[in-house]
XYZ file of C-alpha atoms in Angstrom:
782
model
C 49.738 5.428 -103.380
C 50.282 4.828 -107.138
C 47.903 2.800 -109.436
C 49.236 1.644 -112.829
C 47.600 2.540 -116.002
C 45.881 -1.052 -116.253
C 42.376 -2.594 -116.936
C 41.010 -4.376 -113.821
C 42.497 -7.910 -113.545
C 40.906 -9.270 -110.456
C 37.237 -10.266 -110.643
C 35.243 -9.173 -107.577
C 33.727 -12.462 -107.610
C 36.972 -14.260 -106.987
C 37.639 -15.667 -103.618
C 39.098 -13.384 -101.117
C 42.333 -14.795 -99.872
C 42.537 -15.752 -96.115
C 45.921 -14.974 -94.469
C 45.207 -15.069 -90.665
C 42.561 -16.910 -88.643
C 42.217 -16.408 -84.741
C 40.243 -18.738 -82.637
C 38.890 -17.701 -79.267
C 38.469 -20.442 -76.754
C 40.369 -22.757 -74.522
C 43.483 -24.705 -75.717
C 45.513 -27.462 -74.743
C 47.175 -28.240 -72.424
C 44.123 -26.862 -70.617
C 42.178 -29.841 -69.443
C 38.851 -29.663 -71.002
C 36.817 -30.851 -73.935
C 36.744 -27.349 -75.592
C 40.498 -27.087 -75.238
C 40.811 -30.454 -77.130
C 38.230 -29.517 -79.704
C 39.760 -26.230 -80.545
C 43.291 -27.680 -80.827
C 42.299 -30.652 -82.920
C 40.433 -28.312 -85.267
C 43.091 -25.777 -85.537
C 45.825 -28.410 -86.288
C 43.569 -29.993 -88.935
C 43.093 -26.693 -90.568
C 46.855 -25.869 -90.341
C 47.784 -29.175 -92.242
C 44.911 -28.883 -94.760
C 45.761 -25.012 -95.333
C 49.494 -24.471 -94.621
C 49.562 -21.043 -96.212
C 47.042 -19.680 -93.517
C 48.349 -18.671 -90.045
C 46.114 -20.010 -87.354
C 46.465 -18.473 -83.831
C 44.560 -18.892 -80.556
C 43.465 -16.859 -77.620
C 42.468 -18.801 -74.722
C 41.017 -17.698 -71.325
C 43.702 -17.917 -68.646
C 43.805 -21.443 -66.647
C 45.591 -21.538 -63.379
C 46.640 -25.325 -64.270
C 48.503 -24.260 -67.484
C 52.138 -23.161 -67.043
C 53.040 -22.665 -70.709
C 51.047 -22.782 -73.938
C 52.235 -23.688 -77.317
C 53.391 -21.277 -79.920
C 50.078 -21.142 -81.580
C 48.665 -19.208 -78.607
C 49.359 -15.622 -79.041
C 47.413 -13.827 -76.310
C 45.859 -15.183 -73.247
C 42.767 -13.477 -71.805
C 42.460 -13.061 -68.161
C 39.001 -14.817 -67.719
C 37.787 -12.510 -64.923
C 39.071 -9.067 -66.144
C 36.698 -7.672 -68.591
C 39.442 -5.237 -69.550
C 41.565 -8.082 -70.908
C 38.768 -9.010 -73.295
C 39.031 -5.431 -74.672
C 42.460 -5.717 -74.971
C 42.317 -8.915 -76.998
C 39.818 -7.303 -79.422
C 42.563 -4.567 -79.897
C 45.162 -7.056 -80.266
C 43.075 -8.859 -83.085
C 42.137 -5.772 -84.914
C 45.821 -4.577 -84.927
C 47.289 -7.726 -86.079
C 45.272 -7.772 -89.443
C 43.072 -11.108 -88.429
C 40.734 -11.769 -91.189
C 38.278 -13.391 -89.228
C 37.663 -14.809 -85.692
C 36.057 -18.072 -84.694
C 34.633 -18.167 -81.393
C 34.234 -21.480 -79.422
C 31.556 -20.749 -77.063
C 30.587 -22.461 -73.847
C 29.042 -20.355 -70.935
C 31.445 -21.544 -68.416
C 34.790 -20.859 -70.086
C 34.544 -16.924 -69.930
C 34.259 -14.705 -67.045
C 31.411 -12.472 -65.785
C 27.919 -13.949 -64.929
C 27.185 -16.572 -67.464
C 30.344 -15.815 -69.209
C 29.212 -12.313 -70.076
C 32.645 -10.906 -70.614
C 32.904 -12.414 -73.914
C 30.560 -9.612 -75.285
C 33.312 -7.156 -74.591
C 35.377 -8.767 -76.839
C 32.998 -9.373 -79.724
C 31.602 -5.853 -79.918
C 35.078 -4.297 -80.379
C 35.890 -6.684 -83.620
C 36.024 -5.510 -86.936
C 36.384 -8.728 -88.841
C 33.851 -11.383 -89.289
C 32.816 -13.621 -86.440
C 32.246 -17.216 -86.885
C 30.519 -18.787 -83.690
C 30.543 -22.590 -82.722
C 28.140 -23.357 -80.055
C 29.206 -26.278 -77.727
C 25.988 -25.912 -75.746
C 22.542 -25.145 -76.781
C 20.262 -25.017 -73.643
C 16.731 -26.126 -73.908
C 15.734 -23.816 -70.963
C 18.243 -21.006 -70.449
C 18.167 -18.557 -67.637
C 17.494 -14.942 -68.504
C 21.098 -13.856 -68.529
C 22.125 -16.783 -70.570
C 19.502 -16.086 -73.125
C 20.465 -12.477 -73.328
C 23.960 -13.372 -74.007
C 23.171 -16.040 -76.504
C 21.119 -13.481 -78.567
C 23.818 -10.950 -78.333
C 26.400 -13.571 -79.814
C 23.970 -14.421 -82.563
C 23.287 -10.912 -83.447
C 27.193 -10.198 -83.463
C 28.288 -13.281 -85.384
C 28.523 -13.361 -89.218
C 27.699 -17.156 -89.123
C 26.851 -19.861 -86.584
C 28.285 -23.309 -86.353
C 26.060 -26.110 -84.553
C 26.942 -29.887 -84.278
C 23.569 -31.668 -84.222
C 20.342 -31.322 -86.043
C 18.594 -30.912 -82.669
C 20.722 -27.807 -82.041
C 20.251 -26.551 -85.451
C 16.262 -26.604 -85.049
C 16.506 -24.969 -81.853
C 18.847 -22.164 -82.963
C 16.878 -21.347 -86.226
C 13.246 -21.737 -84.817
C 13.754 -19.845 -81.504
C 15.708 -16.949 -82.958
C 13.969 -16.970 -86.415
C 17.191 -17.166 -88.152
C 17.632 -17.839 -91.826
C 19.050 -21.445 -92.402
C 21.802 -19.595 -94.514
C 23.368 -18.171 -91.562
C 23.768 -21.641 -89.831
C 26.295 -24.393 -90.584
C 25.756 -27.904 -89.242
C 29.302 -29.377 -88.723
C 29.318 -32.349 -86.715
C 32.059 -32.706 -83.885
C 35.174 -33.922 -85.591
C 36.872 -37.315 -85.245
C 40.278 -38.708 -85.727
C 40.613 -40.537 -89.105
C 41.998 -43.927 -88.220
C 41.554 -47.347 -89.445
C 39.035 -49.774 -88.492
C 40.984 -52.185 -86.286
C 40.220 -55.205 -84.079
C 39.993 -54.228 -80.149
C 42.730 -56.830 -79.373
C 45.327 -55.024 -81.393
C 46.328 -52.520 -78.513
C 45.311 -54.414 -75.445
C 48.820 -55.693 -74.507
C 49.925 -52.175 -74.504
C 47.645 -51.023 -71.654
C 47.840 -54.500 -69.827
C 44.353 -55.908 -70.670
C 45.009 -58.768 -73.144
C 42.730 -61.521 -72.984
C 40.119 -59.279 -71.474
C 36.686 -57.904 -72.534
C 37.156 -53.977 -72.126
C 34.351 -51.683 -71.269
C 35.566 -48.100 -71.438
C 34.468 -44.532 -70.446
C 36.635 -41.682 -70.797
C 36.435 -37.905 -70.075
C 36.980 -35.541 -67.305
C 35.320 -37.015 -64.331
C 32.427 -34.984 -62.595
C 29.301 -36.285 -60.515
C 26.829 -36.048 -63.544
C 29.052 -38.590 -65.747
C 26.913 -41.522 -64.251
C 29.978 -43.953 -63.676
C 28.520 -45.178 -60.568
C 25.935 -46.844 -62.567
C 28.183 -48.868 -64.778
C 30.072 -49.960 -61.445
C 26.720 -51.059 -60.024
C 26.138 -53.143 -63.386
C 29.402 -55.001 -63.138
C 28.599 -57.748 -60.643
C 25.873 -59.291 -62.823
C 28.123 -58.700 -65.999
C 31.121 -60.408 -64.181
C 29.033 -63.278 -62.937
C 28.684 -64.546 -66.408
C 31.861 -62.956 -67.989
C 34.489 -62.649 -65.327
C 37.331 -61.526 -67.968
C 35.516 -58.078 -68.058
C 37.537 -55.007 -66.934
C 35.969 -51.568 -66.911
C 38.413 -48.727 -67.692
C 37.475 -45.266 -66.388
C 39.950 -43.007 -68.238
C 40.327 -39.415 -67.441
C 41.309 -36.844 -64.680
C 38.771 -35.205 -62.481
C 37.669 -31.952 -64.011
C 39.914 -29.138 -62.775
C 37.110 -26.954 -61.772
C 35.530 -29.856 -59.778
C 39.039 -30.579 -58.318
C 39.213 -27.183 -57.009
C 35.751 -26.732 -55.680
C 35.317 -30.321 -54.146
C 38.541 -32.012 -54.263
C 38.490 -35.812 -55.799
C 35.438 -36.676 -53.891
C 33.507 -38.207 -56.688
C 36.365 -40.628 -57.869
C 36.881 -41.668 -54.223
C 33.306 -42.292 -54.044
C 33.597 -44.556 -57.192
C 36.596 -46.356 -55.502
C 34.580 -46.986 -52.447
C 31.622 -48.274 -54.515
C 33.721 -50.827 -56.533
C 35.278 -51.987 -53.096
C 31.815 -52.476 -51.693
C 30.528 -54.228 -54.598
C 33.771 -56.428 -54.552
C 34.413 -55.432 -58.181
C 37.761 -53.513 -57.460
C 39.920 -55.742 -59.677
C 37.418 -55.390 -62.593
C 37.661 -51.263 -62.472
C 40.790 -49.506 -63.799
C 40.927 -45.939 -62.870
C 43.490 -44.367 -65.279
C 43.591 -40.794 -63.692
C 45.262 -38.804 -66.218
C 44.529 -36.524 -69.395
C 46.106 -38.374 -72.286
C 47.468 -37.341 -75.708
C 45.344 -37.912 -78.848
C 47.585 -40.883 -79.878
C 47.275 -42.565 -76.496
C 43.623 -41.685 -76.421
C 43.134 -43.562 -79.853
C 45.085 -46.426 -78.245
C 42.557 -46.637 -75.295
C 39.555 -46.288 -77.563
C 40.621 -48.803 -79.909
C 41.063 -51.600 -77.203
C 37.357 -51.248 -76.148
C 35.013 -53.805 -77.067
C 32.132 -51.729 -75.717
C 32.122 -48.057 -75.075
C 29.660 -46.818 -72.588
C 28.463 -43.044 -71.797
C 26.208 -43.287 -68.820
C 25.559 -39.721 -68.273
C 22.789 -38.728 -65.923
C 21.043 -35.968 -67.627
C 19.323 -35.484 -70.879
C 20.646 -31.883 -71.520
C 24.078 -32.511 -73.172
C 24.253 -31.075 -76.709
C 27.418 -32.475 -77.841
C 29.696 -35.271 -76.353
C 33.157 -35.367 -77.855
C 33.870 -38.460 -76.095
C 31.068 -40.030 -77.650
C 31.852 -38.641 -81.080
C 35.251 -40.084 -80.868
C 33.968 -43.692 -79.839
C 31.591 -43.861 -82.648
C 34.034 -42.447 -85.164
C 36.361 -45.081 -84.230
C 33.997 -47.896 -84.670
C 33.029 -49.064 -81.142
C 29.839 -50.778 -80.222
C 28.237 -48.164 -77.971
C 25.980 -48.181 -75.120
C 24.582 -44.777 -73.711
C 21.900 -43.149 -71.853
C 19.662 -41.001 -74.150
C 20.952 -37.640 -73.764
C 20.448 -35.231 -76.722
C 23.734 -35.957 -78.661
C 23.412 -39.804 -78.206
C 19.800 -39.847 -79.429
C 21.022 -38.366 -82.743
C 24.435 -40.104 -83.209
C 23.214 -43.533 -82.247
C 20.034 -43.490 -84.330
C 19.448 -46.113 -87.123
C 21.279 -48.839 -85.412
C 24.594 -47.349 -84.622
C 24.295 -47.839 -81.054
C 22.161 -48.956 -78.049
C 20.352 -46.673 -75.630
C 19.434 -47.260 -72.120
C 17.484 -45.375 -69.507
C 19.155 -42.988 -67.262
C 20.413 -44.165 -63.758
C 19.578 -47.734 -64.789
C 22.303 -50.093 -63.849
C 20.149 -53.249 -64.736
C 19.542 -52.126 -68.114
C 23.261 -51.373 -68.657
C 24.068 -54.870 -67.570
C 21.625 -56.286 -69.582
C 22.625 -54.754 -72.917
C 26.422 -55.221 -72.110
C 25.560 -59.050 -71.928
C 23.701 -58.884 -74.838
C 26.573 -57.489 -76.729
C 29.047 -59.855 -75.250
C 26.982 -62.865 -76.002
C 26.326 -61.717 -79.647
C 29.568 -60.924 -81.569
C 27.823 -60.533 -84.839
C 25.475 -57.971 -83.457
C 28.463 -55.996 -81.743
C 30.348 -56.049 -84.631
C 27.302 -54.867 -86.888
C 27.138 -51.932 -84.662
C 30.790 -51.125 -85.008
C 30.812 -51.251 -88.752
C 27.534 -48.985 -88.968
C 29.123 -46.431 -86.657
C 32.495 -46.327 -88.493
C 31.026 -46.165 -92.048
C 28.457 -43.323 -90.980
C 31.210 -41.150 -89.517
C 33.621 -40.996 -92.150
C 32.189 -37.485 -93.025
C 33.061 -36.407 -89.450
C 36.785 -36.830 -89.745
C 38.928 -33.655 -88.709
C 40.056 -33.102 -92.123
C 36.242 -32.808 -93.429
C 35.597 -30.675 -90.359
C 38.484 -28.458 -91.569
C 37.114 -28.351 -94.997
C 33.577 -27.281 -94.043
C 34.909 -24.827 -91.495
C 37.059 -23.186 -94.256
C 33.998 -23.020 -96.453
C 32.119 -21.174 -93.768
C 35.137 -18.819 -93.370
C 35.049 -18.152 -96.909
C 31.460 -17.556 -97.191
C 31.596 -15.016 -94.399
C 34.204 -12.997 -95.871
C 32.453 -13.110 -99.164
C 29.403 -12.006 -97.423
C 30.986 -9.236 -95.791
C 32.348 -7.615 -98.883
C 28.733 -8.138 -100.625
C 26.805 -7.004 -97.495
C 28.985 -5.107 -95.192
C 27.849 -4.762 -91.740
C 28.151 -1.236 -89.832
C 30.582 -1.053 -87.036
C 27.589 0.317 -84.924
C 23.766 0.034 -85.114
C 21.819 2.079 -87.510
C 20.055 3.057 -84.199
C 23.308 5.032 -83.217
C 22.791 7.266 -86.139
C 21.636 10.789 -85.525
C 21.414 14.083 -87.517
C 24.586 16.027 -86.660
C 24.681 19.689 -87.227
C 27.594 22.010 -86.787
C 30.805 23.201 -88.497
C 33.026 21.236 -90.727
C 36.070 19.467 -89.056
C 38.969 21.861 -88.406
C 41.463 21.809 -91.456
C 44.802 20.188 -89.842
C 47.923 20.172 -92.017
C 50.213 18.539 -89.600
C 50.245 14.986 -90.893
C 50.737 16.258 -94.425
C 53.747 18.054 -92.933
C 54.890 14.912 -91.274
C 55.082 13.062 -94.550
C 56.932 15.927 -96.244
C 60.805 15.989 -96.078
C 63.552 17.773 -98.013
C 62.997 15.516 -100.934
C 59.313 15.922 -101.281
C 55.941 14.094 -100.138
C 56.510 10.337 -99.009
C 53.962 7.958 -100.370
C 53.016 5.876 -97.361
C 52.635 5.754 -93.678
C 52.559 2.773 -91.060
C 49.509 4.242 -89.055
C 50.475 7.974 -88.973
C 54.380 7.157 -88.951
C 56.093 7.922 -92.504
C 57.179 4.773 -94.208
C 60.240 5.185 -95.869
C 60.445 1.805 -97.808
C 58.265 2.751 -100.557
C 59.705 6.335 -101.069
C 57.961 9.004 -103.144
C 55.704 9.142 -106.223
C 55.041 12.201 -108.660
C 51.343 11.300 -108.098
C 51.033 12.367 -104.572
C 53.488 15.169 -105.024
C 51.407 16.528 -107.751
C 48.201 16.269 -105.598
C 50.135 17.860 -102.839
C 51.110 20.739 -105.108
C 47.543 21.019 -106.103
C 46.488 21.193 -102.202
C 49.301 23.605 -101.406
C 47.870 26.169 -103.966
C 44.453 25.574 -102.638
C 45.892 26.865 -99.258
C 46.687 30.251 -100.971
C 43.183 31.253 -100.599
C 43.196 30.608 -96.718
C 45.036 33.483 -94.845
C 46.266 31.280 -91.915
C 47.999 29.045 -94.219
C 49.599 31.221 -96.660
C 53.254 30.837 -95.491
C 52.734 27.050 -95.310
C 51.434 27.073 -98.759
C 54.412 28.483 -100.183
C 56.747 26.007 -98.297
C 54.888 22.936 -99.438
C 54.322 24.266 -103.046
C 58.097 24.932 -103.564
C 58.854 21.429 -102.102
C 56.408 19.604 -104.351
C 57.224 21.596 -107.424
C 61.059 20.923 -107.073
C 60.231 17.157 -106.979
C 57.996 17.478 -110.046
C 61.175 19.372 -111.834
C 63.462 16.718 -110.733
C 61.068 13.882 -112.074
C 60.967 15.193 -115.820
C 63.168 12.898 -117.626
C 65.347 15.221 -119.926
C 65.661 12.638 -122.641
C 61.955 12.092 -122.945
C 60.291 14.857 -121.548
C 58.211 12.170 -119.567
C 57.492 12.436 -115.929
C 59.064 9.615 -114.036
C 56.836 8.278 -111.033
C 58.499 6.480 -108.311
C 61.724 7.796 -106.467
C 63.097 5.466 -103.881
C 64.075 7.028 -100.446
C 67.740 6.520 -101.512
C 66.907 9.004 -104.373
C 66.980 6.339 -107.236
C 64.241 6.569 -109.884
C 62.386 3.252 -110.172
C 60.945 3.880 -113.740
C 61.873 6.254 -116.773
C 58.543 7.585 -117.183
C 56.202 5.198 -118.510
C 52.743 5.969 -116.920
C 50.482 8.207 -118.931
C 48.339 8.674 -115.963
C 51.210 9.914 -113.814
C 52.415 12.295 -116.446
C 48.822 13.513 -116.922
C 48.468 14.149 -113.135
C 51.800 15.948 -112.846
C 50.696 18.229 -115.909
C 47.154 18.852 -114.068
C 49.212 20.348 -111.087
C 51.374 22.321 -113.222
C 48.566 23.939 -115.226
C 46.632 24.770 -111.903
C 49.785 26.361 -110.515
C 50.291 28.444 -113.803
C 46.296 29.229 -113.693
C 45.801 29.857 -109.985
C 48.892 30.645 -107.908
C 49.534 34.167 -106.802
C 53.166 33.584 -106.582
C 55.313 34.526 -109.828
C 58.241 32.230 -108.994
C 56.069 29.272 -108.741
C 54.100 30.262 -111.876
C 57.245 30.642 -114.032
C 58.778 27.384 -112.931
C 55.494 25.346 -113.506
C 54.869 27.180 -116.911
C 58.293 25.888 -118.163
C 57.664 22.409 -117.099
C 54.169 22.509 -118.496
C 55.573 23.435 -122.019
C 58.076 20.690 -121.964
C 55.489 17.919 -120.911
C 52.490 19.039 -122.869
C 53.708 18.055 -126.399
C 54.226 14.168 -125.668
C 50.957 14.099 -123.681
C 48.826 15.029 -126.864
C 49.583 11.266 -128.028
C 48.267 9.715 -124.969
C 45.332 7.190 -125.227
C 44.622 6.469 -121.484
C 41.271 8.312 -120.890
C 42.175 9.125 -117.438
C 45.556 10.645 -118.740
C 43.518 12.539 -121.125
C 41.134 13.854 -118.273
C 44.074 15.094 -116.244
C 45.672 16.784 -119.353
C 42.339 18.408 -119.996
C 42.029 19.817 -116.340
C 45.557 20.972 -116.911
C 44.940 22.728 -120.092
C 41.809 24.254 -118.729
C 43.838 25.788 -115.777
C 46.771 26.956 -117.834
C 44.381 28.805 -120.341
C 42.951 30.915 -117.553
C 46.627 32.488 -117.625
C 47.269 32.022 -121.376
C 43.972 32.036 -123.099
C 45.508 32.659 -126.581
C 47.908 29.708 -126.331
C 47.042 27.914 -129.749
C 48.849 24.647 -129.008
C 47.121 24.229 -125.616
C 43.694 25.027 -127.358
C 44.359 22.385 -130.035
C 45.444 19.771 -127.418
C 42.161 20.615 -125.542
C 40.067 20.078 -128.707
C 41.841 16.912 -129.600
C 41.479 15.364 -126.300
C 37.995 16.283 -125.925
C 37.292 14.644 -129.156
C 39.040 11.480 -127.981
C 36.814 11.204 -124.889
C 33.764 11.658 -126.926
C 34.807 9.192 -129.337
C 35.496 6.725 -126.702
C 31.950 7.204 -125.246
C 30.446 6.566 -128.564
C 32.483 3.485 -128.917
C 31.778 1.768 -125.622
C 28.437 3.629 -124.358
C 24.977 1.659 -124.203
C 21.839 2.424 -122.813
C 22.589 0.356 -119.493
C 26.356 1.402 -119.710
C 26.771 5.205 -120.420
C 30.452 5.016 -120.217
C 33.919 5.956 -121.781
C 35.249 2.288 -121.200
C 34.214 -1.396 -120.507
C 35.108 -0.961 -116.867
C 35.218 1.477 -114.048
C 38.517 1.619 -112.187
C 39.935 4.598 -110.017
C 39.434 8.300 -110.361
C 36.411 7.472 -112.553
C 34.918 10.930 -112.127
C 37.536 12.667 -113.932
C 36.376 11.839 -117.100
C 33.004 13.658 -116.986
C 34.701 16.460 -114.796
C 37.129 17.024 -117.681
C 34.481 17.330 -120.197
C 32.560 19.816 -117.762
C 35.425 22.230 -117.298
C 36.181 22.238 -121.091
C 32.594 22.423 -122.399
C 32.026 26.372 -121.700
C 35.133 27.494 -123.728
C 34.000 25.061 -126.553
C 30.411 26.541 -126.630
C 29.095 23.085 -127.158
C 26.323 22.209 -125.002
C 26.373 18.586 -126.095
C 29.768 18.321 -124.435
C 28.363 19.704 -121.186
C 25.309 17.255 -121.331
C 27.603 14.422 -122.010
C 29.604 15.351 -118.755
C 26.524 15.776 -116.834
C 24.849 12.602 -117.899
C 28.003 10.397 -117.483
C 28.398 11.706 -113.994
C 24.879 11.337 -112.855
C 24.986 7.549 -114.028
C 28.280 7.390 -112.114
C 26.727 8.641 -109.051
C 23.844 6.223 -109.453
C 26.508 3.309 -109.654
C 28.190 4.626 -106.400
C 24.891 5.114 -104.254
C 23.668 2.582 -101.859
C 20.039 1.686 -101.677
C 20.188 3.730 -98.281
C 21.360 6.612 -100.326
C 25.037 6.953 -99.020
C 28.056 7.083 -101.149
C 29.848 3.762 -101.908
C 32.742 4.325 -104.164
C 33.929 1.567 -106.598
C 36.050 -1.026 -104.822
C 39.745 -1.486 -105.590
C 39.549 -5.269 -105.245
C 38.238 -5.894 -108.722
C 36.640 -2.812 -109.759
C 33.701 -2.940 -112.050
C 33.496 -4.477 -115.530
C 30.614 -4.243 -117.551
C 28.439 -7.312 -117.158
C 30.027 -8.428 -113.900
C 29.450 -7.753 -110.305
C 30.930 -4.428 -108.928
C 33.576 -4.646 -106.500
C 32.407 -3.016 -103.122
C 35.639 -3.083 -101.446
C 38.260 -1.901 -100.794
C 36.842 1.730 -100.967
C 39.466 4.228 -101.469
C 39.376 7.995 -100.364
C 40.852 9.125 -103.802
C 37.467 7.987 -105.642
C 35.546 10.011 -103.079
C 37.569 13.240 -103.696
C 37.447 12.899 -107.651
C 33.685 12.286 -107.542
C 33.057 15.108 -105.150
C 35.292 17.565 -107.218
C 33.287 16.556 -110.324
C 29.984 17.431 -108.699
C 31.146 20.532 -107.384
C 32.114 21.493 -111.011
C 28.561 20.372 -112.121
C 27.081 22.667 -109.508
C 29.176 25.653 -110.821
C 27.950 24.977 -114.371
C 24.422 24.238 -113.764
C 23.558 26.018 -110.513
C 21.479 22.828 -109.506
C 21.445 22.135 -105.852
C 21.368 18.573 -106.343
C 24.960 18.508 -107.319
C 25.869 20.384 -104.110
C 24.014 17.992 -102.237
C 25.938 15.179 -103.842
C 29.077 16.643 -102.898
C 27.881 17.026 -99.112
C 27.032 13.318 -99.188
C 30.377 12.237 -100.603
C 32.148 14.513 -97.994
C 30.166 12.749 -95.167
C 31.600 9.570 -96.499
C 34.802 10.542 -95.015
C 33.145 11.403 -91.786
C 31.271 8.029 -91.222
C 28.390 7.992 -93.505
C 29.574 4.867 -95.267
C 29.178 1.004 -95.176
C 30.872 0.699 -91.624
C 29.531 4.006 -90.106
C 33.253 4.446 -89.280
C 35.081 7.937 -89.963
C 38.094 7.718 -92.333
C 39.320 11.207 -91.321
C 41.362 11.186 -88.033
C 41.237 14.407 -86.266
C 43.948 13.648 -83.855
C 46.538 13.210 -86.556
C 45.046 15.403 -89.468
C 45.245 12.459 -91.709
C 42.879 10.250 -93.488
C 42.943 6.424 -93.332
C 43.912 4.489 -96.431
C 40.629 2.941 -97.175
C 37.532 0.874 -95.950
C 37.640 -2.757 -95.877
C 34.840 -4.980 -95.650
C 35.394 -5.329 -91.805
C 37.307 -2.353 -90.914
C 39.231 0.823 -91.994
C 42.884 0.563 -93.107
C 44.724 2.174 -89.934
C 47.472 3.465 -92.253
C 47.417 7.314 -93.296
C 49.330 7.606 -96.453
C 49.675 10.720 -98.840
C 47.159 9.740 -101.284
C 44.272 9.188 -98.766
C 45.358 12.359 -96.415
C 45.389 14.434 -99.630
C 41.959 13.262 -100.902
C 40.466 14.514 -97.741
C 42.330 17.597 -97.511
C 41.390 18.392 -101.124
C 37.647 17.512 -100.552
C 37.705 19.757 -97.599
C 39.087 22.571 -99.564
C 36.732 22.235 -102.436
C 33.697 21.952 -100.215
C 34.997 25.122 -98.238
C 35.406 27.030 -101.220
C 31.962 26.697 -102.508
C 30.235 26.493 -99.211
C 29.363 30.109 -98.838
C 27.895 30.213 -102.325
C 25.849 26.900 -101.803
C 24.786 26.995 -97.963
C 25.323 28.788 -94.722
C 28.662 27.963 -92.853
C 28.020 24.954 -90.710
C 25.586 23.368 -92.727
C 27.899 20.749 -94.550
C 26.889 17.874 -92.254
C 23.036 18.543 -92.461
C 22.705 16.788 -95.884
C 22.547 13.282 -94.393
C 22.540 11.414 -90.962
C 25.913 10.300 -89.873
C 27.080 8.508 -86.904
C 27.199 10.440 -83.617
C 30.767 10.595 -82.344
C 32.260 8.842 -85.632
C 35.017 10.950 -85.735
C 36.354 10.208 -82.252
C 35.965 6.567 -82.915
C 38.397 6.711 -85.789
C 41.437 6.819 -83.790
């Protein structure tokens, strides 16, 4: 990975871009209210936010032959393994967040319990919309509900009643809950007669009920009211629009509809009751609702949190008569509709006649309903949902959620992870070290960088101290050193950085930091390698690259060069040019600190970006030779401050995030957390331990090493013991599954640094004793 020499340009307070959103819940052409809701919401979001990809994962429905393209994965409703597969699918497809449409009956298992198997595996934020909030749930339902609440980042309810129940019963902060009413189509306020001829009811007064038929709908009570209504207004027709609910049809057949037909025949109102047994499109549904002079929801039971049919009717400006179930009580308040008792045909007849006889009252209800619901259009719903989505992502970035409960953390004692070089070998070819990987597979498209080959060379030299890896050390070192030699631009004596896979240089050597990092590796070879041929070649390249470097201004480049000169002088302690460069660049860092440092910002720049700890590290390695205790103290003080900035309230390591970094006076970016920052800080702490002998610096290095193993914001291991690689970073909701060269080298160099000092600082095997870490975290990284 290559990071250009630049100041941070992205503010950590900027909105996080949302690219992919997944909905879990039923979807058209499935015949149910949630399927319609999900389709309406996703399509409205897609229109309003065309740059975002929206996909849907419904549960299987035997009545659906083929889903539209937006449906990417169908969950087998009664197979819990399918829910886990769906979670894996979402995690692997870089979904930014998931919006769950929850209703107990649409998921498998007792009370829909299988959905929990999906939720607990997801890495990204979860926003749950509750379509049913039960007043008296059974024990299993309450348990599932509480687990969904705990797992979800935000909750969406559709009524004030539901908001109160969720907030009060579960003692939740109002900040976690969004009240977003059921959406409605945005259509003009039109006269009911406009569409009547299209469905064959011109010249009639139209009463309408629509929705999937089941016995609790109470339609029989409207039919029983019809004789009294027709006696005074014989031109009334009652349209019952909707297919029988598929679940009811499978269990009972069409017995409820047949009973309604029989009742109409018995009361001799058959000609006035029109059964339209179909599930209609949205456009056709709008036509039907528009024809209604009076819309009726005669449901038999109070316990209905939300009625999409009622929302649509009110939103289209209908005069509504309804029984007082929960949603109706709220939506029809303040004179927006008329409520009648449950199962009371006489009351229904009375209010229908009242509205038919009072046109002014009827139109007053219509106007009040229409005007009140303009804030409920699907476009408004889409806007509000996107606000909730953005808030969830922002919240995750500032307050990350561990992938497992704190209760899962235990003290782990034992040996360090086994050193494995096979992934580094996999990334190395005849040219050098490839920059990137897709998962653990080398990714050729981005070619090679001198940054990674320099780190690779340092790692290879460290391996000379481990007997089992000496042959591999020479093989890797010679490969990486050859790359660095080829990178030197003979015209400028600057090291070029990026080489394409086709072996074409992509730059002429413009990066001070890349040049400094290359020199660091060369100096280390000169100072430490036991192999003469490697030292001689590195020394020649070092001599060619050093003169231009003394003019550099980048603090990090200066720090890399100081580390390089420090290593080089171990072999050639009398080299006056190197000594002069060391003095000049140390003074440059000291002057930078004087220029930018304040009491609350004791640093060398106005910002913290990447490899920050290399600056105090460089001062620490040079200070003994300079014989200036002030330089030592400056290195220790600035490193101590940097550690404090990168330590969580709970005491674990949190490197400066690369999405915005940290500028003085602004909020620091918490993500994305990069392994290279962990390594550079760890190495500086070990140097501080060598200089001072203070155990606190060794403990800091332990804490940072454990960041790789799971002692981090998400309690996930970035080191992958199966591949020997290290994941490319920690996002607010997941680890980056790619295992590139920079991250893998950061872990290997950290391991080698810790291993080298461990016998001095602590007994072998105690590295993990410093802090609690997740039990089994490493296994979970795969």
